[in-house]
Amino acid sequence: DIIAPFVEREAQILRNDGYLGNILALLIAYQSNAYPIRDVVRDNFKGTEIACFTRRPSQVFAGSQARTGVITGRKDADTDDAGIKTSRFIRFNENNREEVFRNISYESTEGLILGNKIDSGKDKSLPKIGDKTLRDILDKLKEHSDRVMRDCSSRQDETSHVVWRSRHPAYFINPCLENLYPDDDVPQDFDPLYFSTELERRTGFLLLQSSLFYMYWMVYENERDVNWKSIDTFPVPEEDQLREKEEKIQELSEKLWSEMSDRFKGGSREMIEQAGVVKPLADKADELFGSMFDLSEEEIKYVKEYDEQYRLNDVNQSQLVSADVDWDTEIESTEEDD
């Protein structure tokens, strides 16, 4: 937590055109109360890049569980390259470490800072992007942020349309349509989210288990905590769009929850055993809602494959649950109609 005074002091003592280069805690990017030091960086440095590293499956520094950032920039340089560029949230293992480190790419975060919505309100998180495709997807989510999860849900006990979530997931968010814990054994980090209608409840469940939300969470959060800022700000399709697909939302949510509940084993962090085997069903949610957010087929494919090699590392392909609903033709016809 001492990164702020270090960066601030460096901004004071560097000459114009002098270079900043630090290894630091990555909380500078995703922690809400770190916005003042992000402002210091924006105000004092140009051409700033931040390489963003997770701590799973391997760490930058062996034995250190801190999420690591590497920041470089130039003091008051005369350049058009303003703002902050970031890498994606980089996962690696010991086998591909060198290749990953040598091929880090960066993308501008301008217009995609997370506030009450994307690019709206107080700076709560700097996105970890890294490439144009991910930036384009975030831009489309921003364009569809007129209605977000906060608008159709509440943390108060107001309805019977409840989705439960764990605050500390791993490679899958694993929301639950029911609380399967015994009354006296509910973990402290297992929280209810109340929706206005049953259709919105099932939509929320599917969205939270989708790779699109997982990617959004990795972009704006810390790989450990599902905070309300990422849930509340996530876009939700308009009600008329959902009603057009109500039957499919019902069908898919029932099948996904059936498979997930069969694998429920309690605990907190890994409460759904081998959650990766149900990813083909979550992929169908990405196809269904991706088209509502105007994502292209290539962008939906990108979303489904985001971190896939790590999320499915322990899953044998023969174990994957079959998703026996084919919506490819429908997605194509929707794009043609548009």
mmCIF file of C-alpha atoms in Angstrom:
data_model
loop_
_atom_site.group_PDB
_atom_site.id
_atom_site.type_symbol
_atom_site.label_atom_id
_atom_site.label_comp_id
_atom_site.label_asym_id
_atom_site.label_seq_id
_atom_site.Cartn_x
_atom_site.Cartn_y
_atom_site.Cartn_z
ATOM 1 C CA ASP A 1 0.000 0.000 0.000
ATOM 2 C CA ILE A 2 3.036 2.296 -0.079
ATOM 3 C CA ILE A 3 2.964 2.583 -3.855
ATOM 4 C CA ALA A 4 1.132 5.926 -3.771
ATOM 5 C CA PRO A 5 3.827 7.977 -1.974
ATOM 6 C CA PHE A 6 6.551 6.367 -4.106
ATOM 7 C CA VAL A 7 4.874 7.252 -7.413
ATOM 8 C CA GLU A 8 3.932 10.706 -6.141
ATOM 9 C CA ARG A 9 7.510 11.400 -5.032
ATOM 10 C CA GLU A 10 8.888 10.195 -8.363
ATOM 11 C CA ALA A 11 6.544 12.596 -10.143
ATOM 12 C CA GLN A 12 8.028 15.391 -8.020
ATOM 13 C CA ILE A 13 11.734 14.626 -8.548
ATOM 14 C CA LEU A 14 11.802 13.491 -12.184
ATOM 15 C CA ARG A 15 12.954 16.003 -14.767
ATOM 16 C CA ASN A 16 10.793 16.580 -17.819
ATOM 17 C CA ASP A 17 11.286 13.702 -20.247
ATOM 18 C CA GLY A 18 12.597 11.530 -17.417
ATOM 19 C CA TYR A 19 11.314 7.956 -17.266
ATOM 20 C CA LEU A 20 9.321 6.200 -14.583
ATOM 21 C CA GLY A 21 9.632 2.436 -14.158
ATOM 22 C CA ASN A 22 8.259 0.558 -11.158
ATOM 23 C CA ILE A 23 7.258 -2.893 -10.062
ATOM 24 C CA LEU A 24 4.278 -2.306 -7.810
ATOM 25 C CA ALA A 25 1.157 -3.838 -6.315
ATOM 26 C CA LEU A 26 -1.530 -4.032 -8.995
ATOM 27 C CA LEU A 27 -4.121 -2.547 -6.656
ATOM 28 C CA ILE A 28 -3.193 0.728 -8.382
ATOM 29 C CA ALA A 29 -5.424 -0.494 -11.223
ATOM 30 C CA TYR A 30 -8.442 -2.153 -9.600
ATOM 31 C CA GLN A 31 -8.853 -0.776 -6.074
ATOM 32 C CA SER A 32 -11.563 1.858 -5.800
ATOM 33 C CA ASN A 33 -9.747 4.019 -3.259
ATOM 34 C CA ALA A 34 -6.587 4.083 -5.400
ATOM 35 C CA TYR A 35 -8.131 6.643 -7.782
ATOM 36 C CA PRO A 36 -6.002 9.559 -6.407
ATOM 37 C CA ILE A 37 -2.754 7.866 -7.436
ATOM 38 C CA ARG A 38 -4.221 7.023 -10.831
ATOM 39 C CA ASP A 39 -4.921 10.751 -11.186
ATOM 40 C CA VAL A 40 -1.300 11.514 -10.247
ATOM 41 C CA VAL A 41 -0.138 9.183 -13.030
ATOM 42 C CA ARG A 42 -2.506 10.733 -15.584
ATOM 43 C CA ASP A 43 -1.518 14.283 -14.608
ATOM 44 C CA ASN A 44 2.236 13.756 -14.605
ATOM 45 C CA PHE A 45 3.167 11.043 -17.090
ATOM 46 C CA LYS A 46 2.632 10.396 -20.774
ATOM 47 C CA GLY A 47 2.833 7.174 -22.708
ATOM 48 C CA THR A 48 2.070 5.294 -19.493
ATOM 49 C CA GLU A 49 1.771 1.521 -19.735
ATOM 50 C CA ILE A 50 0.884 -0.925 -16.978
ATOM 51 C CA ALA A 51 1.558 -4.652 -17.365
ATOM 52 C CA CYS A 52 -0.972 -6.491 -15.168
ATOM 53 C CA PHE A 53 -0.245 -9.954 -13.761
ATOM 54 C CA THR A 54 -2.533 -12.372 -11.913
ATOM 55 C CA ARG A 55 -1.274 -14.795 -9.275
ATOM 56 C CA ARG A 56 -2.793 -17.947 -10.770
ATOM 57 C CA PRO A 57 -1.629 -20.438 -11.883
ATOM 58 C CA SER A 58 1.919 -19.003 -11.396
ATOM 59 C CA GLN A 59 3.299 -15.880 -9.761
ATOM 60 C CA VAL A 60 5.726 -13.280 -11.101
ATOM 61 C CA PHE A 61 7.795 -13.753 -7.954
ATOM 62 C CA ALA A 62 7.747 -17.327 -6.655
ATOM 63 C CA GLY A 63 5.981 -17.588 -3.321
ATOM 64 C CA SER A 64 4.508 -14.080 -3.475
ATOM 65 C CA GLN A 65 0.727 -14.014 -3.723
ATOM 66 C CA ALA A 66 0.631 -10.282 -4.481
ATOM 67 C CA ARG A 67 -0.819 -9.353 -7.853
ATOM 68 C CA THR A 68 1.973 -7.570 -9.645
ATOM 69 C CA GLY A 69 2.020 -4.554 -11.926
ATOM 70 C CA VAL A 70 4.885 -3.042 -13.908
ATOM 71 C CA ILE A 71 4.369 0.627 -14.757
ATOM 72 C CA THR A 72 6.418 2.682 -17.198
ATOM 73 C CA GLY A 73 5.922 6.250 -18.322
ATOM 74 C CA ARG A 74 7.624 9.492 -19.235
ATOM 75 C CA LYS A 75 7.374 12.743 -17.281
ATOM 76 C CA ASP A 76 5.589 15.505 -19.236
ATOM 77 C CA ALA A 77 6.778 14.168 -22.579
ATOM 78 C CA ASP A 78 5.719 16.045 -25.703
ATOM 79 C CA THR A 79 3.639 13.258 -27.199
ATOM 80 C CA ASP A 80 0.074 12.583 -28.287
ATOM 81 C CA ASP A 81 0.133 9.278 -26.421
ATOM 82 C CA ALA A 82 -1.802 10.564 -23.396
ATOM 83 C CA GLY A 83 -3.720 8.519 -20.840
ATOM 84 C CA ILE A 84 -2.894 5.062 -19.547
ATOM 85 C CA LYS A 85 -2.535 1.879 -21.553
ATOM 86 C CA THR A 86 -2.833 -1.517 -19.913
ATOM 87 C CA SER A 87 -2.211 -5.146 -20.737
ATOM 88 C CA ARG A 88 -4.893 -7.754 -20.204
ATOM 89 C CA PHE A 89 -4.905 -9.480 -16.809
ATOM 90 C CA ILE A 90 -2.070 -11.845 -17.676
ATOM 91 C CA ARG A 91 -2.173 -15.494 -16.651
ATOM 92 C CA PHE A 92 0.817 -17.738 -17.234
ATOM 93 C CA ASN A 93 2.414 -20.952 -16.029
ATOM 94 C CA GLU A 94 6.020 -22.020 -15.745
ATOM 95 C CA ASN A 95 5.941 -23.610 -19.209
ATOM 96 C CA ASN A 96 4.866 -20.483 -21.115
ATOM 97 C CA ARG A 97 6.200 -17.796 -18.757
ATOM 98 C CA GLU A 98 9.007 -16.543 -21.007
ATOM 99 C CA GLU A 99 6.840 -16.484 -24.142
ATOM 100 C CA VAL A 100 4.049 -14.598 -22.347
ATOM 101 C CA PHE A 101 6.439 -12.038 -20.853
ATOM 102 C CA ARG A 102 8.038 -11.340 -24.226
ATOM 103 C CA ASN A 103 4.716 -10.756 -26.001
ATOM 104 C CA ILE A 104 2.818 -8.322 -23.785
ATOM 105 C CA SER A 105 0.598 -5.904 -25.674
ATOM 106 C CA TYR A 106 -1.166 -2.781 -24.426
ATOM 107 C CA GLU A 107 -4.368 -0.931 -25.274
ATOM 108 C CA SER A 108 -5.742 2.468 -24.285
ATOM 109 C CA THR A 109 -8.123 2.658 -21.330
ATOM 110 C CA GLU A 110 -9.591 5.996 -22.409
ATOM 111 C CA GLY A 111 -13.381 6.071 -22.177
ATOM 112 C CA LEU A 112 -13.560 2.720 -20.357
ATOM 113 C CA ILE A 113 -12.877 3.643 -16.731
ATOM 114 C CA LEU A 114 -15.430 1.950 -14.461
ATOM 115 C CA GLY A 115 -17.577 4.217 -12.312
ATOM 116 C CA ASN A 116 -21.294 3.758 -11.663
ATOM 117 C CA LYS A 117 -21.240 2.420 -15.206
ATOM 118 C CA ILE A 118 -18.491 2.139 -17.793
ATOM 119 C CA ASP A 119 -17.195 5.672 -18.404
ATOM 120 C CA SER A 120 -19.702 7.220 -15.993
ATOM 121 C CA GLY A 121 -19.199 8.429 -12.440
ATOM 122 C CA LYS A 122 -16.248 8.390 -10.062
ATOM 123 C CA ASP A 123 -13.200 6.336 -11.099
ATOM 124 C CA LYS A 124 -13.540 2.981 -9.315
ATOM 125 C CA SER A 125 -11.347 0.816 -11.527
ATOM 126 C CA LEU A 126 -8.912 1.019 -14.437
ATOM 127 C CA PRO A 127 -9.631 -1.683 -17.039
ATOM 128 C CA LYS A 128 -6.980 -4.276 -17.886
ATOM 129 C CA ILE A 129 -7.355 -4.571 -21.672
ATOM 130 C CA GLY A 130 -4.326 -5.406 -23.824
ATOM 131 C CA ASP A 131 -5.806 -5.720 -27.309
ATOM 132 C CA LYS A 132 -8.260 -4.062 -29.670
ATOM 133 C CA THR A 133 -10.813 -6.892 -29.679
ATOM 134 C CA LEU A 134 -11.294 -6.675 -25.930
ATOM 135 C CA ARG A 135 -11.515 -2.898 -26.144
ATOM 136 C CA ASP A 136 -14.184 -3.177 -28.868
ATOM 137 C CA ILE A 137 -16.209 -5.574 -26.685
ATOM 138 C CA LEU A 138 -16.026 -3.185 -23.715
ATOM 139 C CA ASP A 139 -17.100 -0.329 -25.984
ATOM 140 C CA LYS A 140 -20.195 -2.312 -26.971
ATOM 141 C CA LEU A 141 -20.983 -3.092 -23.344
ATOM 142 C CA LYS A 142 -20.670 0.617 -22.609
ATOM 143 C CA GLU A 143 -23.101 1.390 -25.430
ATOM 144 C CA HIS A 144 -25.591 -1.043 -23.843
ATOM 145 C CA SER A 145 -25.198 0.278 -20.284
ATOM 146 C CA ASP A 146 -28.460 2.218 -20.157
ATOM 147 C CA ARG A 147 -29.713 -0.694 -18.080
ATOM 148 C CA VAL A 148 -27.374 -2.452 -15.655
ATOM 149 C CA MET A 149 -27.740 -5.112 -12.964
ATOM 150 C CA ARG A 150 -28.295 -2.438 -10.313
ATOM 151 C CA ASP A 151 -31.461 -1.333 -12.136
ATOM 152 C CA CYS A 152 -33.220 -4.696 -11.859
ATOM 153 C CA SER A 153 -31.840 -6.111 -8.594
ATOM 154 C CA SER A 154 -31.409 -5.297 -4.928
ATOM 155 C CA ARG A 155 -29.397 -6.561 -1.978
ATOM 156 C CA GLN A 156 -32.423 -6.171 0.292
ATOM 157 C CA ASP A 157 -34.967 -8.936 0.942
ATOM 158 C CA GLU A 158 -37.691 -7.531 -1.308
ATOM 159 C CA THR A 159 -38.685 -10.410 -3.611
ATOM 160 C CA SER A 160 -38.577 -14.185 -3.914
ATOM 161 C CA HIS A 161 -36.516 -13.974 -7.130
ATOM 162 C CA VAL A 162 -33.103 -14.684 -5.608
ATOM 163 C CA VAL A 163 -29.674 -15.541 -7.002
ATOM 164 C CA TRP A 164 -26.886 -16.402 -4.573
ATOM 165 C CA ARG A 165 -23.252 -15.613 -5.213
ATOM 166 C CA SER A 166 -19.913 -16.345 -3.521
ATOM 167 C CA ARG A 167 -17.621 -13.369 -3.073
ATOM 168 C CA HIS A 168 -14.474 -15.396 -3.712
ATOM 169 C CA PRO A 169 -14.686 -17.567 -6.845
ATOM 170 C CA ALA A 170 -11.805 -19.101 -8.766
ATOM 171 C CA TYR A 171 -12.083 -19.685 -12.515
ATOM 172 C CA PHE A 172 -15.903 -19.673 -12.511
ATOM 173 C CA ILE A 173 -18.271 -17.300 -10.715
ATOM 174 C CA ASN A 174 -20.720 -20.098 -9.808
ATOM 175 C CA PRO A 175 -23.922 -18.202 -8.939
ATOM 176 C CA CYS A 176 -26.705 -20.341 -7.469
ATOM 177 C CA LEU A 177 -30.430 -20.310 -8.165
ATOM 178 C CA GLU A 178 -31.015 -21.838 -4.729
ATOM 179 C CA ASN A 179 -29.260 -21.761 -1.386
ATOM 180 C CA LEU A 180 -28.244 -25.404 -1.009
ATOM 181 C CA TYR A 181 -26.423 -24.921 2.282
ATOM 182 C CA PRO A 182 -28.038 -26.096 5.539
ATOM 183 C CA ASP A 183 -29.466 -23.145 7.491
ATOM 184 C CA ASP A 184 -26.697 -23.287 10.074
ATOM 185 C CA ASP A 185 -23.858 -23.734 7.585
ATOM 186 C CA VAL A 186 -24.148 -20.801 5.158
ATOM 187 C CA PRO A 187 -20.680 -19.295 4.634
ATOM 188 C CA GLN A 188 -20.193 -15.649 5.454
ATOM 189 C CA ASP A 189 -19.281 -14.750 1.876
ATOM 190 C CA PHE A 190 -22.408 -16.284 0.271
ATOM 191 C CA ASP A 191 -24.765 -13.394 -0.485
ATOM 192 C CA PRO A 192 -28.277 -13.086 -1.979
ATOM 193 C CA LEU A 193 -29.159 -10.820 -4.885
ATOM 194 C CA TYR A 194 -32.888 -10.114 -5.312
ATOM 195 C CA PHE A 195 -34.344 -9.500 -8.787
ATOM 196 C CA SER A 196 -37.559 -7.748 -9.745
ATOM 197 C CA THR A 197 -38.973 -10.629 -11.836
ATOM 198 C CA GLU A 198 -38.339 -14.314 -12.410
ATOM 199 C CA LEU A 199 -37.178 -13.609 -15.966
ATOM 200 C CA GLU A 200 -34.593 -11.128 -14.685
ATOM 201 C CA ARG A 201 -33.525 -13.604 -11.992
ATOM 202 C CA ARG A 202 -32.802 -16.299 -14.560
ATOM 203 C CA THR A 203 -31.111 -13.752 -16.821
ATOM 204 C CA GLY A 204 -28.928 -12.614 -13.922
ATOM 205 C CA PHE A 205 -27.989 -16.214 -13.130
ATOM 206 C CA LEU A 206 -26.981 -16.933 -16.724
ATOM 207 C CA LEU A 207 -25.096 -13.663 -17.092
ATOM 208 C CA LEU A 208 -23.096 -14.200 -13.899
ATOM 209 C CA GLN A 209 -22.012 -17.668 -15.055
ATOM 210 C CA SER A 210 -21.207 -16.490 -18.580
ATOM 211 C CA SER A 211 -17.669 -16.014 -19.862
ATOM 212 C CA LEU A 212 -18.707 -12.453 -20.706
ATOM 213 C CA PHE A 213 -19.154 -11.623 -17.027
ATOM 214 C CA TYR A 214 -16.030 -13.602 -16.092
ATOM 215 C CA MET A 215 -14.044 -11.509 -18.588
ATOM 216 C CA TYR A 216 -15.632 -8.277 -17.294
ATOM 217 C CA TRP A 217 -14.737 -9.313 -13.748
ATOM 218 C CA MET A 218 -11.122 -9.988 -14.749
ATOM 219 C CA VAL A 219 -10.958 -6.653 -16.567
ATOM 220 C CA TYR A 220 -12.184 -4.570 -13.633
ATOM 221 C CA GLU A 221 -11.485 -6.645 -10.511
ATOM 222 C CA ASN A 222 -8.656 -8.450 -8.721
ATOM 223 C CA GLU A 223 -9.174 -12.136 -9.665
ATOM 224 C CA ARG A 224 -10.272 -12.875 -6.091
ATOM 225 C CA ASP A 225 -13.319 -10.842 -5.039
ATOM 226 C CA VAL A 226 -16.623 -10.489 -6.855
ATOM 227 C CA ASN A 227 -17.406 -7.031 -5.520
ATOM 228 C CA TRP A 228 -20.745 -5.294 -5.948
ATOM 229 C CA LYS A 229 -19.103 -2.757 -8.267
ATOM 230 C CA SER A 230 -18.667 -5.403 -10.964
ATOM 231 C CA ILE A 231 -22.130 -6.930 -10.460
ATOM 232 C CA ASP A 232 -24.050 -3.644 -10.169
ATOM 233 C CA THR A 233 -22.457 -2.120 -13.282
ATOM 234 C CA PHE A 234 -22.801 -5.093 -15.616
ATOM 235 C CA PRO A 235 -25.169 -4.395 -18.550
ATOM 236 C CA VAL A 236 -28.503 -6.235 -18.739
ATOM 237 C CA PRO A 237 -30.480 -6.430 -22.009
ATOM 238 C CA GLU A 238 -33.716 -4.494 -22.217
ATOM 239 C CA GLU A 239 -36.862 -6.235 -20.989
ATOM 240 C CA ASP A 240 -38.386 -6.567 -24.470
ATOM 241 C CA GLN A 241 -35.227 -8.336 -25.677
ATOM 242 C CA LEU A 242 -35.434 -10.749 -22.759
ATOM 243 C CA ARG A 243 -39.106 -11.459 -23.331
ATOM 244 C CA GLU A 244 -38.402 -12.380 -26.955
ATOM 245 C CA LYS A 245 -35.996 -15.064 -25.678
ATOM 246 C CA GLU A 246 -37.849 -15.960 -22.471
ATOM 247 C CA GLU A 247 -38.387 -19.587 -23.403
ATOM 248 C CA LYS A 248 -34.710 -20.123 -24.187
ATOM 249 C CA ILE A 249 -33.578 -18.272 -21.063
ATOM 250 C CA GLN A 250 -35.852 -20.540 -19.010
ATOM 251 C CA GLU A 251 -34.668 -23.694 -20.741
ATOM 252 C CA LEU A 252 -30.965 -22.868 -20.547
ATOM 253 C CA SER A 253 -31.068 -21.673 -16.932
ATOM 254 C CA GLU A 254 -32.857 -24.865 -15.843
ATOM 255 C CA LYS A 255 -30.357 -27.101 -17.601
ATOM 256 C CA LEU A 256 -27.328 -25.153 -16.369
ATOM 257 C CA TRP A 257 -28.568 -25.083 -12.778
ATOM 258 C CA SER A 258 -29.406 -28.789 -12.866
ATOM 259 C CA GLU A 259 -25.835 -29.599 -13.878
ATOM 260 C CA MET A 260 -24.337 -27.149 -11.363
ATOM 261 C CA SER A 261 -26.485 -28.212 -8.403
ATOM 262 C CA ASP A 262 -25.563 -31.858 -9.034
ATOM 263 C CA ARG A 263 -21.939 -30.806 -8.501
ATOM 264 C CA PHE A 264 -22.553 -28.684 -5.405
ATOM 265 C CA LYS A 265 -20.237 -29.705 -2.568
ATOM 266 C CA GLY A 266 -20.465 -26.768 -0.183
ATOM 267 C CA GLY A 267 -17.468 -24.793 0.971
ATOM 268 C CA SER A 268 -16.968 -21.275 -0.307
ATOM 269 C CA ARG A 269 -14.313 -20.854 -2.977
ATOM 270 C CA GLU A 270 -14.855 -24.099 -4.925
ATOM 271 C CA MET A 271 -18.478 -24.859 -4.034
ATOM 272 C CA ILE A 272 -19.287 -26.339 -7.491
ATOM 273 C CA GLU A 273 -17.042 -29.311 -8.119
ATOM 274 C CA GLN A 274 -15.448 -29.286 -11.589
ATOM 275 C CA ALA A 275 -17.450 -26.267 -12.716
ATOM 276 C CA GLY A 276 -15.506 -26.288 -15.980
ATOM 277 C CA VAL A 277 -17.447 -29.280 -17.289
ATOM 278 C CA VAL A 278 -20.597 -27.127 -17.641
ATOM 279 C CA LYS A 279 -18.822 -24.439 -19.679
ATOM 280 C CA PRO A 280 -20.507 -25.541 -22.958
ATOM 281 C CA LEU A 281 -23.823 -24.482 -21.405
ATOM 282 C CA ALA A 282 -22.349 -21.169 -20.260
ATOM 283 C CA ASP A 283 -21.092 -20.735 -23.837
ATOM 284 C CA LYS A 284 -24.727 -20.851 -24.974
ATOM 285 C CA ALA A 285 -25.469 -17.973 -22.610
ATOM 286 C CA ASP A 286 -22.650 -16.008 -24.232
ATOM 287 C CA GLU A 287 -24.129 -16.655 -27.652
ATOM 288 C CA LEU A 288 -27.630 -15.705 -26.515
ATOM 289 C CA PHE A 289 -26.741 -12.482 -24.707
ATOM 290 C CA GLY A 290 -23.748 -11.623 -26.888
ATOM 291 C CA SER A 291 -26.064 -11.049 -29.819
ATOM 292 C CA MET A 292 -28.207 -8.745 -27.639
ATOM 293 C CA PHE A 293 -25.111 -6.636 -26.995
ATOM 294 C CA ASP A 294 -24.381 -6.565 -30.747
ATOM 295 C CA LEU A 295 -21.210 -8.632 -30.403
ATOM 296 C CA SER A 296 -19.993 -10.178 -33.646
ATOM 297 C CA GLU A 297 -19.419 -13.914 -34.019
ATOM 298 C CA GLU A 298 -15.665 -13.277 -33.739
ATOM 299 C CA GLU A 299 -16.157 -11.275 -30.545
ATOM 300 C CA ILE A 300 -18.388 -13.961 -29.014
ATOM 301 C CA LYS A 301 -15.725 -16.541 -29.860
ATOM 302 C CA TYR A 302 -13.106 -14.315 -28.181
ATOM 303 C CA VAL A 303 -15.273 -14.107 -25.054
ATOM 304 C CA LYS A 304 -15.801 -17.868 -24.864
ATOM 305 C CA GLU A 305 -12.077 -18.519 -25.273
ATOM 306 C CA TYR A 306 -10.935 -15.876 -22.759
ATOM 307 C CA ASP A 307 -8.612 -17.688 -20.278
ATOM 308 C CA GLU A 308 -10.082 -20.985 -21.471
ATOM 309 C CA GLN A 309 -6.783 -22.898 -21.340
ATOM 310 C CA TYR A 310 -6.465 -22.099 -17.625
ATOM 311 C CA ARG A 311 -10.151 -22.401 -16.694
ATOM 312 C CA LEU A 312 -10.370 -25.879 -18.238
ATOM 313 C CA ASN A 313 -6.893 -27.032 -17.273
ATOM 314 C CA ASP A 314 -8.159 -29.890 -15.092
ATOM 315 C CA VAL A 315 -11.080 -30.890 -17.307
ATOM 316 C CA ASN A 316 -10.925 -33.788 -19.722
ATOM 317 C CA GLN A 317 -12.710 -32.920 -22.978
ATOM 318 C CA SER A 318 -14.786 -36.083 -22.678
ATOM 319 C CA GLN A 319 -16.215 -34.757 -19.388
ATOM 320 C CA LEU A 320 -17.711 -31.608 -20.897
ATOM 321 C CA VAL A 321 -21.491 -31.457 -20.652
ATOM 322 C CA SER A 322 -23.255 -31.516 -23.997
ATOM 323 C CA ALA A 323 -25.119 -28.346 -24.927
ATOM 324 C CA ASP A 324 -27.810 -29.755 -27.203
ATOM 325 C CA VAL A 325 -29.361 -26.419 -28.214
ATOM 326 C CA ASP A 326 -28.064 -24.922 -31.462
ATOM 327 C CA TRP A 327 -28.644 -21.175 -31.812
ATOM 328 C CA ASP A 328 -25.996 -20.390 -34.433
ATOM 329 C CA THR A 329 -28.493 -19.926 -37.275
ATOM 330 C CA GLU A 330 -30.652 -17.655 -35.159
ATOM 331 C CA ILE A 331 -27.714 -15.418 -34.263
ATOM 332 C CA GLU A 332 -26.769 -15.107 -37.919
ATOM 333 C CA SER A 333 -30.332 -14.207 -38.964
ATOM 334 C CA THR A 334 -30.537 -11.574 -36.203
ATOM 335 C CA GLU A 335 -27.369 -9.932 -37.523
ATOM 336 C CA GLU A 336 -28.748 -9.940 -41.058
ATOM 337 C CA ASP A 337 -32.021 -8.368 -39.904
ATOM 338 C CA ASP A 338 -30.064 -5.641 -38.099
#
